[in-house]
XYZ file of N, CA and C in Angstrom:
669
model
N -66.914 -68.028 83.170
C -67.510 -67.742 81.849
C -66.511 -67.071 80.906
N -65.362 -66.685 81.428
C -64.374 -65.997 80.576
C -64.023 -66.856 79.370
N -64.018 -68.166 79.614
C -63.654 -69.121 78.574
C -64.582 -69.028 77.371
N -65.812 -68.687 77.635
C -66.826 -68.704 76.581
C -66.675 -67.516 75.621
N -66.123 -66.431 76.119
C -66.018 -65.240 75.274
C -64.576 -64.999 74.841
N -63.753 -66.017 75.027
C -62.326 -65.882 74.761
C -62.036 -65.669 73.285
N -60.833 -65.194 73.034
C -60.412 -64.956 71.664
C -60.209 -66.287 70.935
N -60.877 -66.436 69.813
C -60.757 -67.653 69.008
C -60.363 -67.254 67.586
N -59.260 -67.827 67.115
C -58.778 -67.565 65.759
C -58.645 -68.905 65.047
N -59.022 -68.937 63.777
C -58.842 -70.156 62.988
C -57.929 -69.860 61.805
N -56.790 -70.536 61.770
C -55.903 -70.460 60.608
C -56.416 -71.500 59.622
N -56.781 -71.064 58.423
C -57.583 -71.895 57.531
C -57.137 -71.696 56.078
N -57.683 -72.544 55.200
C -57.503 -72.407 53.752
C -58.813 -72.883 53.156
N -59.496 -72.012 52.422
C -60.912 -72.241 52.105
C -61.245 -73.599 51.483
N -60.408 -74.209 50.580
C -60.838 -75.492 50.008
C -60.589 -76.704 50.920
N -59.961 -76.474 52.073
C -59.579 -77.607 52.926
C -60.769 -78.253 53.626
N -60.989 -79.547 53.350
C -62.084 -80.248 54.026
C -61.802 -80.355 55.527
N -60.512 -80.235 55.888
C -60.143 -80.287 57.301
C -60.466 -78.968 57.994
N -60.187 -77.870 57.309
C -60.575 -76.566 57.839
C -62.088 -76.455 57.976
N -62.789 -76.999 56.987
C -64.261 -76.957 57.003
C -64.817 -77.623 58.267
N -64.174 -78.696 58.709
C -64.659 -79.399 59.917
C -64.689 -78.462 61.117
N -63.612 -77.698 61.267
C -63.522 -76.796 62.412
C -64.556 -75.683 62.274
N -64.748 -75.206 61.032
C -65.765 -74.178 60.777
C -67.151 -74.676 61.186
N -67.477 -75.915 60.783
C -68.801 -76.475 61.096
C -68.973 -76.620 62.609
N -67.941 -77.138 63.278
C -68.029 -77.340 64.738
C -68.223 -76.006 65.465
N -67.488 -74.979 65.050
C -67.640 -73.659 65.666
C -69.042 -73.096 65.401
N -69.536 -73.325 64.177
C -70.886 -72.852 63.829
C -71.947 -73.576 64.655
N -71.763 -74.889 64.842
C -72.714 -75.673 65.646
C -72.802 -75.128 67.075
N -71.670 -74.701 67.581
C -71.615 -74.199 68.960
C -71.945 -72.710 69.056
N -72.056 -72.056 67.886
C -72.359 -70.630 67.883
C -71.203 -69.771 68.372
N -69.980 -70.219 68.108
C -68.791 -69.497 68.575
C -68.348 -68.475 67.527
N -68.165 -67.250 67.967
C -67.623 -66.221 67.069
C -66.113 -66.367 67.035
N -65.555 -66.221 65.862
C -64.103 -66.380 65.732
C -63.592 -65.560 64.557
N -62.296 -65.364 64.558
C -61.658 -64.671 63.446
C -61.018 -65.708 62.543
N -61.380 -65.683 61.270
C -60.798 -66.627 60.314
C -59.652 -65.944 59.572
N -58.509 -66.609 59.565
C -57.357 -66.065 58.837
C -56.959 -67.045 57.741
N -57.081 -66.578 56.516
C -56.790 -67.421 55.345
C -55.274 -67.513 55.142
N -54.784 -68.731 55.019
C -53.349 -68.957 54.822
C -53.029 -69.182 53.348
N -51.867 -68.690 52.929
C -51.317 -69.032 51.623
C -50.334 -70.168 51.890
N -50.707 -71.372 51.492
C -49.910 -72.545 51.878
C -48.569 -72.625 51.154
N -48.405 -71.799 50.126
C -47.087 -71.763 49.468
C -46.193 -70.697 50.101
N -46.798 -69.889 50.960
C -46.047 -68.849 51.657
C -46.650 -68.724 53.053
N -46.358 -69.716 53.887
C -47.025 -69.840 55.186
C -46.645 -68.698 56.123
N -47.645 -68.255 56.883
C -47.424 -67.133 57.793
C -46.536 -67.535 58.961
N -45.900 -66.542 59.547
C -45.065 -66.778 60.729
C -45.921 -67.343 61.861
N -47.193 -66.879 61.915
C -48.093 -67.361 62.973
C -48.368 -68.853 62.813
N -48.627 -69.291 61.588
C -48.874 -70.719 61.347
C -47.651 -71.551 61.739
N -46.475 -71.114 61.330
C -45.251 -71.867 61.630
C -44.984 -71.902 63.138
N -45.371 -70.838 63.815
C -45.187 -70.784 65.267
C -46.215 -71.668 65.981
N -47.457 -71.623 65.498
C -48.543 -72.334 66.178
C -48.590 -73.828 65.842
N -48.065 -74.204 64.674
C -48.018 -75.631 64.322
C -46.626 -75.964 63.785
N -45.614 -75.918 64.665
C -44.241 -76.150 64.211
C -43.985 -77.594 63.793
N -44.847 -78.520 64.241
C -44.631 -79.942 63.938
C -45.030 -80.251 62.499
N -46.289 -79.973 62.141
C -46.785 -80.314 60.798
C -46.805 -79.127 59.834
N -46.816 -77.901 60.419
C -46.858 -76.679 59.593
C -48.070 -76.669 58.657
N -49.186 -77.214 59.142
C -50.396 -77.338 58.310
C -51.565 -76.608 58.958
N -52.554 -76.293 58.106
C -53.843 -75.827 58.630
C -54.753 -77.054 58.723
N -55.843 -76.995 59.472
C -56.274 -75.871 60.277
C -55.565 -75.848 61.645
N -55.464 -74.646 62.188
C -55.023 -74.496 63.575
C -56.058 -73.621 64.274
N -56.613 -74.161 65.349
C -57.546 -73.401 66.178
C -56.713 -72.763 67.293
N -56.771 -71.445 67.402
C -56.024 -70.757 68.459
C -57.034 -70.196 69.443
N -56.979 -70.698 70.665
C -57.927 -70.287 71.698
C -57.131 -69.664 72.839
N -57.349 -68.370 73.078
C -56.583 -67.652 74.112
C -55.078 -67.787 73.907
N -54.673 -67.744 72.648
C -53.239 -67.794 72.356
C -52.640 -69.187 72.322
N -53.463 -70.194 72.647
C -52.955 -71.578 72.645
C -53.445 -72.317 71.408
N -52.525 -72.992 70.683
C -52.923 -73.678 69.455
C -53.458 -75.091 69.686
N -54.467 -75.446 68.908
C -54.950 -76.822 68.850
C -54.853 -77.237 67.382
N -54.012 -78.230 67.097
C -53.760 -78.659 65.721
C -54.470 -79.975 65.411
N -54.644 -80.231 64.119
C -55.336 -81.418 63.587
C -56.850 -81.236 63.740
N -57.560 -81.384 62.629
C -58.988 -81.032 62.603
C -59.851 -81.824 63.585
N -59.657 -83.136 63.660
C -60.508 -83.935 64.546
C -60.211 -83.636 66.012
N -58.948 -83.353 66.310
C -58.564 -82.966 67.673
C -59.232 -81.630 68.010
N -59.233 -80.718 67.040
C -59.855 -79.406 67.251
C -61.360 -79.529 67.469
N -62.010 -80.421 66.696
C -63.463 -80.615 66.859
C -63.765 -81.151 68.263
N -62.957 -82.104 68.732
C -63.151 -82.627 70.093
C -62.918 -81.539 71.132
N -61.893 -80.728 70.897
C -61.581 -79.637 71.833
C -62.757 -78.661 71.919
N -63.302 -78.315 70.760
C -64.450 -77.396 70.719
C -65.619 -77.996 71.491
N -65.846 -79.296 71.310
C -66.963 -79.965 71.977
C -66.789 -79.957 73.494
N -65.551 -80.169 73.936
C -65.289 -80.247 75.380
C -65.211 -78.868 76.032
N -64.824 -77.849 75.255
C -64.660 -76.506 75.817
C -65.994 -75.778 75.919
N -66.821 -75.915 74.903
C -68.132 -75.243 74.890
C -69.218 -76.307 75.008
N -69.436 -76.734 76.238
C -70.325 -77.881 76.480
C -71.798 -77.520 76.529
N -72.064 -76.216 76.617
C -73.451 -75.809 76.911
C -74.377 -75.829 75.708
N -73.843 -76.192 74.542
C -74.699 -76.180 73.351
C -74.251 -77.247 72.360
N -75.212 -77.888 71.698
C -74.955 -78.809 70.573
C -73.827 -79.815 70.829
N -74.059 -80.812 71.717
C -73.019 -81.818 71.937
C -72.690 -82.556 70.644
N -71.406 -82.737 70.360
C -70.987 -83.356 69.096
C -70.637 -84.829 69.250
N -69.961 -85.164 70.338
C -69.614 -86.574 70.577
C -70.675 -87.215 71.463
N -70.956 -88.521 71.249
C -71.907 -89.199 72.134
C -71.431 -89.131 73.585
N -72.368 -89.233 74.514
C -71.995 -89.127 75.928
C -71.414 -90.434 76.469
N -71.812 -91.568 75.872
C -71.323 -92.845 76.396
C -69.974 -93.216 75.778
N -69.094 -93.863 76.562
C -67.756 -94.201 76.077
C -67.753 -95.050 74.807
N -68.685 -95.997 74.684
C -68.691 -96.845 73.489
C -69.075 -96.035 72.250
N -70.087 -95.196 72.399
C -70.505 -94.335 71.289
C -69.378 -93.418 70.847
N -68.661 -92.872 71.829
C -67.503 -92.010 71.536
C -66.447 -92.786 70.761
N -66.164 -94.002 71.246
C -65.129 -94.830 70.612
C -65.498 -95.146 69.170
N -66.765 -95.470 68.914
C -67.223 -95.798 67.561
C -67.100 -94.585 66.634
N -67.536 -93.442 67.140
C -67.471 -92.212 66.335
C -66.018 -91.898 65.977
N -65.118 -92.069 66.942
C -63.694 -91.793 66.695
C -63.107 -92.804 65.720
N -63.518 -94.049 65.853
C -63.019 -95.100 64.950
C -63.358 -94.759 63.497
N -64.627 -94.408 63.254
C -65.054 -94.143 61.882
C -64.482 -92.828 61.342
N -64.316 -91.838 62.220
C -63.697 -90.579 61.783
C -62.244 -90.835 61.381
N -61.581 -91.703 62.122
C -60.204 -92.087 61.810
C -60.156 -92.825 60.468
N -61.158 -93.660 60.224
C -61.275 -94.384 58.951
C -61.401 -93.392 57.787
N -62.248 -92.374 57.974
C -62.429 -91.334 56.952
C -61.085 -90.666 56.660
N -60.365 -90.324 57.718
C -59.078 -89.634 57.556
C -58.027 -90.495 56.874
N -57.978 -91.757 57.253
C -56.910 -92.622 56.731
C -57.203 -93.117 55.321
N -58.470 -93.189 54.958
C -58.840 -93.801 53.678
C -59.284 -92.805 52.610
N -60.342 -92.052 52.920
C -61.013 -91.284 51.866
C -60.125 -90.264 51.169
N -59.400 -89.459 51.943
C -58.610 -88.411 51.303
C -57.508 -89.011 50.439
N -56.835 -90.013 50.966
C -55.725 -90.621 50.216
C -56.188 -91.221 48.899
N -57.377 -91.817 48.908
C -57.888 -92.387 47.652
C -58.377 -91.255 46.744
N -59.123 -90.324 47.309
C -59.700 -89.223 46.530
C -58.648 -88.379 45.831
N -57.527 -88.173 46.496
C -56.490 -87.318 45.889
C -55.929 -87.938 44.612
N -56.055 -89.257 44.483
C -55.570 -89.922 43.256
C -56.375 -89.462 42.035
N -57.661 -89.176 42.250
C -58.499 -88.735 41.122
C -58.118 -87.342 40.659
N -57.759 -86.497 41.617
C -57.578 -85.094 41.264
C -56.127 -84.689 41.007
N -55.180 -85.343 41.658
C -53.788 -84.896 41.534
C -52.904 -85.848 40.746
N -53.443 -86.970 40.288
C -52.618 -87.926 39.546
C -53.267 -88.255 38.205
N -52.455 -88.591 37.221
C -52.997 -89.004 35.919
C -53.728 -90.328 36.085
N -54.851 -90.453 35.381
C -55.677 -91.654 35.526
C -55.182 -92.781 34.616
N -55.026 -93.950 35.185
C -54.667 -95.137 34.420
C -55.339 -96.317 35.079
N -54.696 -97.470 35.036
C -55.268 -98.647 35.703
C -55.439 -98.407 37.194
N -54.489 -97.692 37.771
C -54.566 -97.396 39.207
C -55.815 -96.579 39.532
N -56.196 -95.721 38.578
C -57.395 -94.906 38.769
C -58.644 -95.757 38.882
N -58.727 -96.801 38.070
C -59.880 -97.713 38.121
C -59.957 -98.409 39.475
N -58.795 -98.850 39.963
C -58.750 -99.516 41.269
C -59.143 -98.537 42.381
N -58.685 -97.290 42.241
C -58.993 -96.272 43.250
C -60.492 -95.989 43.319
N -61.122 -95.948 42.145
C -62.579 -95.710 42.112
C -63.319 -96.776 42.906
N -62.945 -98.023 42.652
C -63.608 -99.137 43.340
C -63.372 -99.037 44.848
N -62.138 -98.729 45.207
C -61.798 -98.639 46.634
C -62.549 -97.489 47.298
N -62.662 -96.373 46.579
C -63.358 -95.202 47.110
C -64.829 -95.522 47.359
N -65.478 -96.131 46.363
C -66.893 -96.514 46.507
C -67.057 -97.543 47.621
N -66.135 -98.492 47.701
C -66.208 -99.500 48.769
C -66.153 -98.851 50.150
N -65.286 -97.850 50.290
C -65.184 -97.119 51.569
C -66.492 -96.411 51.886
N -67.065 -95.765 50.865
C -68.328 -95.056 51.067
C -69.453 -96.029 51.422
N -69.404 -97.210 50.825
C -70.443 -98.220 51.136
C -70.327 -98.701 52.583
N -69.097 -98.831 53.075
C -68.902 -99.192 54.485
C -69.495 -98.110 55.389
N -69.251 -96.858 55.027
C -69.798 -95.746 55.811
C -71.325 -95.709 55.715
N -71.837 -96.020 54.538
C -73.292 -96.063 54.345
C -73.900 -97.150 55.231
N -73.186 -98.265 55.347
C -73.642 -99.349 56.228
C -73.663 -98.910 57.686
N -72.660 -98.145 58.077
C -72.600 -97.629 59.456
C -73.723 -96.626 59.706
N -74.073 -95.849 58.695
C -75.183 -94.894 58.820
C -76.505 -95.629 59.002
N -76.664 -96.725 58.231
C -77.901 -97.505 58.317
C -79.109 -96.656 57.970
N -80.162 -96.757 58.769
C -81.374 -95.985 58.507
C -81.482 -94.745 59.395
N -80.385 -94.414 60.051
C -80.410 -93.251 60.945
C -80.351 -91.954 60.110
N -80.955 -90.872 60.596
C -80.856 -89.614 59.852
C -79.415 -89.089 59.817
N -78.694 -89.273 60.943
C -77.290 -88.842 61.026
C -76.470 -89.972 61.631
N -75.165 -89.888 61.467
C -74.312 -90.907 62.075
C -74.461 -90.893 63.591
N -74.744 -89.693 64.126
C -74.948 -89.576 65.579
C -76.360 -89.949 66.000
N -77.118 -90.588 65.121
C -78.510 -90.948 65.429
C -79.432 -89.815 65.012
N -80.195 -89.317 65.972
C -81.124 -88.218 65.667
C -80.392 -86.881 65.599
N -79.185 -86.836 66.206
C -78.484 -85.548 66.214
C -77.236 -85.583 65.337
N -77.010 -84.469 64.695
C -75.832 -84.236 63.866
C -74.632 -84.112 64.800
N -73.580 -84.902 64.558
C -72.467 -84.884 65.499
C -71.094 -85.051 64.874
N -70.197 -85.568 65.677
C -68.765 -85.648 65.372
C -68.451 -86.350 64.054
N -68.990 -87.549 63.857
C -68.697 -88.285 62.625
C -69.344 -87.624 61.411
N -70.512 -87.040 61.610
C -71.148 -86.296 60.520
C -70.232 -85.149 60.066
N -69.653 -84.454 61.040
C -68.736 -83.344 60.721
C -67.497 -83.872 60.000
N -66.978 -85.008 60.477
C -65.757 -85.571 59.885
C -65.934 -85.905 58.413
N -67.142 -86.355 58.043
C -67.371 -86.818 56.673
C -67.996 -85.790 55.742
N -68.917 -84.967 56.248
C -69.697 -84.113 55.339
C -68.819 -83.135 54.565
N -67.680 -82.755 55.110
C -66.855 -81.765 54.416
C -66.275 -82.316 53.109
N -66.221 -83.638 52.989
C -65.760 -84.247 51.737
C -66.782 -84.042 50.611
N -68.029 -83.787 51.012
C -69.094 -83.641 50.016
C -68.784 -82.518 49.034
N -68.151 -81.456 49.524
C -67.830 -80.330 48.626
C -66.784 -80.726 47.575
N -66.084 -81.817 47.838
C -65.065 -82.312 46.903
C -65.589 -83.431 45.993
N -66.757 -83.984 46.303
C -67.258 -85.132 45.517
C -67.353 -84.809 44.027
N -67.840 -83.598 43.719
C -68.006 -83.227 42.310
C -66.661 -83.266 41.576
N -65.608 -82.756 42.222
C -64.264 -82.782 41.616
C -63.772 -84.223 41.476
N -63.970 -85.016 42.528
C -63.562 -86.430 42.471
C -64.244 -87.135 41.293
N -65.562 -86.921 41.190
C -66.349 -87.594 40.145
C -65.944 -87.120 38.750
N -65.745 -85.813 38.603
C -65.424 -85.258 37.283
C -64.073 -85.743 36.786
N -63.057 -85.623 37.644
C -61.711 -86.014 37.210
C -61.513 -87.529 37.245
N -62.282 -88.206 38.109
C -62.181 -89.668 38.181
C -63.121 -90.361 37.202
N -64.043 -89.575 36.624
C -65.018 -90.088 35.665
C -65.847 -91.246 36.238
N -66.525 -90.949 37.351
C -67.441 -91.929 37.944
C -68.531 -91.166 38.690
N -69.518 -91.885 39.183
C -70.642 -91.249 39.860
C -70.916 -91.958 41.183
N -71.069 -91.184 42.237
C -71.242 -91.758 43.579
C -72.695 -92.126 43.874
N -73.619 -91.251 43.480
C -75.021 -91.430 43.916
C -75.636 -92.776 43.531
N -75.443 -93.285 42.286
C -76.041 -94.581 41.950
C -75.526 -95.717 42.847
N -74.295 -95.578 43.320
C -73.685 -96.617 44.157
C -74.057 -96.458 45.637
N -74.194 -95.217 46.064
C -74.420 -94.933 47.496
C -75.554 -93.928 47.683
N -76.769 -94.286 47.267
C -77.877 -93.316 47.310
C -78.193 -92.813 48.712
N -78.116 -93.728 49.703
C -78.451 -93.315 51.079
C -77.446 -92.322 51.631
N -76.196 -92.511 51.235
C -75.152 -91.615 51.712
C -75.342 -90.213 51.122
N -75.722 -90.156 49.848
C -75.959 -88.854 49.219
C -77.211 -88.193 49.809
N -78.203 -89.001 50.162
C -79.388 -88.467 50.863
C -78.964 -87.817 52.167
N -78.059 -88.518 52.883
C -77.525 -87.998 54.151
C -76.780 -86.678 53.900
N -75.969 -86.618 52.824
C -75.238 -85.393 52.479
C -76.214 -84.233 52.314
N -77.284 -84.489 51.569
C -78.265 -83.430 51.295
C -78.971 -82.995 52.583
N -79.213 -83.965 53.471
C -79.842 -83.659 54.763
C -78.923 -82.750 55.582
N -77.645 -83.080 55.598
C -76.667 -82.258 56.331
C -76.596 -80.849 55.747
N -76.658 -80.766 54.409
C -76.539 -79.470 53.738
C -77.747 -78.556 54.000
N -78.827 -79.147 54.501
C -79.998 -78.331 54.864
C -79.728 -77.537 56.148
N -78.701 -77.955 56.881
C -78.326 -77.240 58.098
C -77.473 -76.023 57.718
N -77.858 -74.876 58.222
C -77.138 -73.645 57.879
C -75.691 -73.695 58.366
N -75.468 -74.357 59.503
C -74.107 -74.463 60.048
C -73.181 -75.189 59.074
N -73.764 -76.088 58.286
C -72.984 -76.847 57.299
C -72.896 -76.070 55.984
N -74.053 -75.679 55.457
C -74.075 -75.051 54.125
C -73.242 -73.764 54.074
N -73.210 -73.026 55.183
C -72.431 -71.776 55.201
C -70.947 -72.015 55.444
N -70.598 -73.212 55.883
C -69.196 -73.522 56.200
C -68.477 -74.221 55.053
N -69.254 -74.731 54.085
C -68.662 -75.472 52.961
C -68.711 -74.640 51.682
N -67.611 -74.593 50.928
C -67.639 -73.875 49.655
C -68.455 -74.620 48.606
N -68.857 -73.914 47.577
C -69.601 -74.516 46.472
C -68.728 -75.562 45.770
N -69.284 -76.761 45.486
C -68.502 -77.815 44.823
C -67.886 -77.367 43.494
N -68.565 -76.469 42.769
C -68.024 -75.994 41.492
C -66.807 -75.094 41.703
N -66.820 -74.378 42.829
C -65.671 -73.537 43.168
C -64.458 -74.434 43.482
N -64.716 -75.536 44.181
C -63.641 -76.509 44.466
C -63.126 -77.088 43.147
N -64.051 -77.428 42.256
C -63.689 -77.989 40.949
C -62.780 -77.020 40.181
N -63.133 -75.734 40.208
C -62.324 -74.720 39.521
C -60.935 -74.612 40.139
N -60.890 -74.656 41.464
C -59.611 -74.612 42.183
C -58.731 -75.800 41.765
N -59.328 -76.992 41.722
C -58.586 -78.203 41.346
C -58.095 -78.095 39.900
N -58.958 -77.604 39.011
C -58.598 -77.448 37.600
C -57.355 -76.570 37.448
N -57.365 -75.441 38.171
C -56.218 -74.524 38.111
C -54.958 -75.170 38.664
N -55.121 -75.855 39.770
C -53.959 -76.441 40.440
C -53.380 -77.618 39.656
N -54.256 -78.338 38.960
C -53.797 -79.453 38.112
C -52.872 -78.934 37.012
N -53.204 -77.747 36.508
C -52.339 -77.139 35.458
C -50.960 -76.830 36.028
N -50.937 -76.322 37.244
C -49.666 -76.015 37.922
C -48.846 -77.299 38.078
N -49.540 -78.380 38.449
C -48.857 -79.671 38.665
C -48.543 -80.401 37.366
N -49.161 -79.943 36.262
C -48.961 -80.631 34.977
C -49.699 -81.948 34.865
N -50.839 -82.053 35.594
C -51.640 -83.304 35.556
C -52.810 -83.082 34.618
N -52.583 -83.191 33.328
C -53.720 -83.034 32.386
C -53.613 -84.088 31.301
C-alpha cells in the first residue's frame, strides 16, 4: 500500500490542456499531489532534470521518478492506482481504440487550433477552420449516442479531449467561427463532462484562457 500514499508532484502550467489531463486523471483517482507551476520562459532546474528530452510540462513525479507526456502520464496513473475509477477500457480492442483517438486528438487538434491563436488569419485560417471542424465531426461520430467516449463511464479519451474545451472560446474568438452549430452533440458532451467536479475544478475558465492568449499574442506581435 506504500505506493498509494507515495509522494506525487505535478510540474504544470495552468493554461496547458496537457497539464489539465493529468490534473483530471489524478482527481478521478482521488490522488493528493503537490502542483508546481512552471515559468516556461525560465524553466526550473527540476523540470530540466526530470524531462531532459523535451524540457516540457506536464511531468508527473511519483516517488522521485518522472513520467513525461500527458497521455503516458494518464495511463501510468490508471495502472498505478487501479482501485478506483478505471480510465482505460479493460479489453485490448477498447484500449487500442481509445489510444488511437487520443493520438488523433494530439496530432490534429492542437496543431490546427494553434493557427487560430498564434498566427495571423488569412486564407490559411479559413482552411484551418474547416479542418478543425472536420476533426471535431470525426470525434463526434466516434462518440455517437454514448454519454461518454468510454460508454457509460468517463475515461481516457474523454480526458484526452475535454481539456481542449477550455480553449474553444479562444479558438472561436480569434478564428472567428462557432463550434456548437457544427458539432452540437460534441458540445453537449463537453457540458456533460463539465458537470463532473473532477473536470470543472481541473480546467481554468475559458475567459481566463482567452485573456492569457490575448496578452501572449501582443508579445508575439500577432494582432
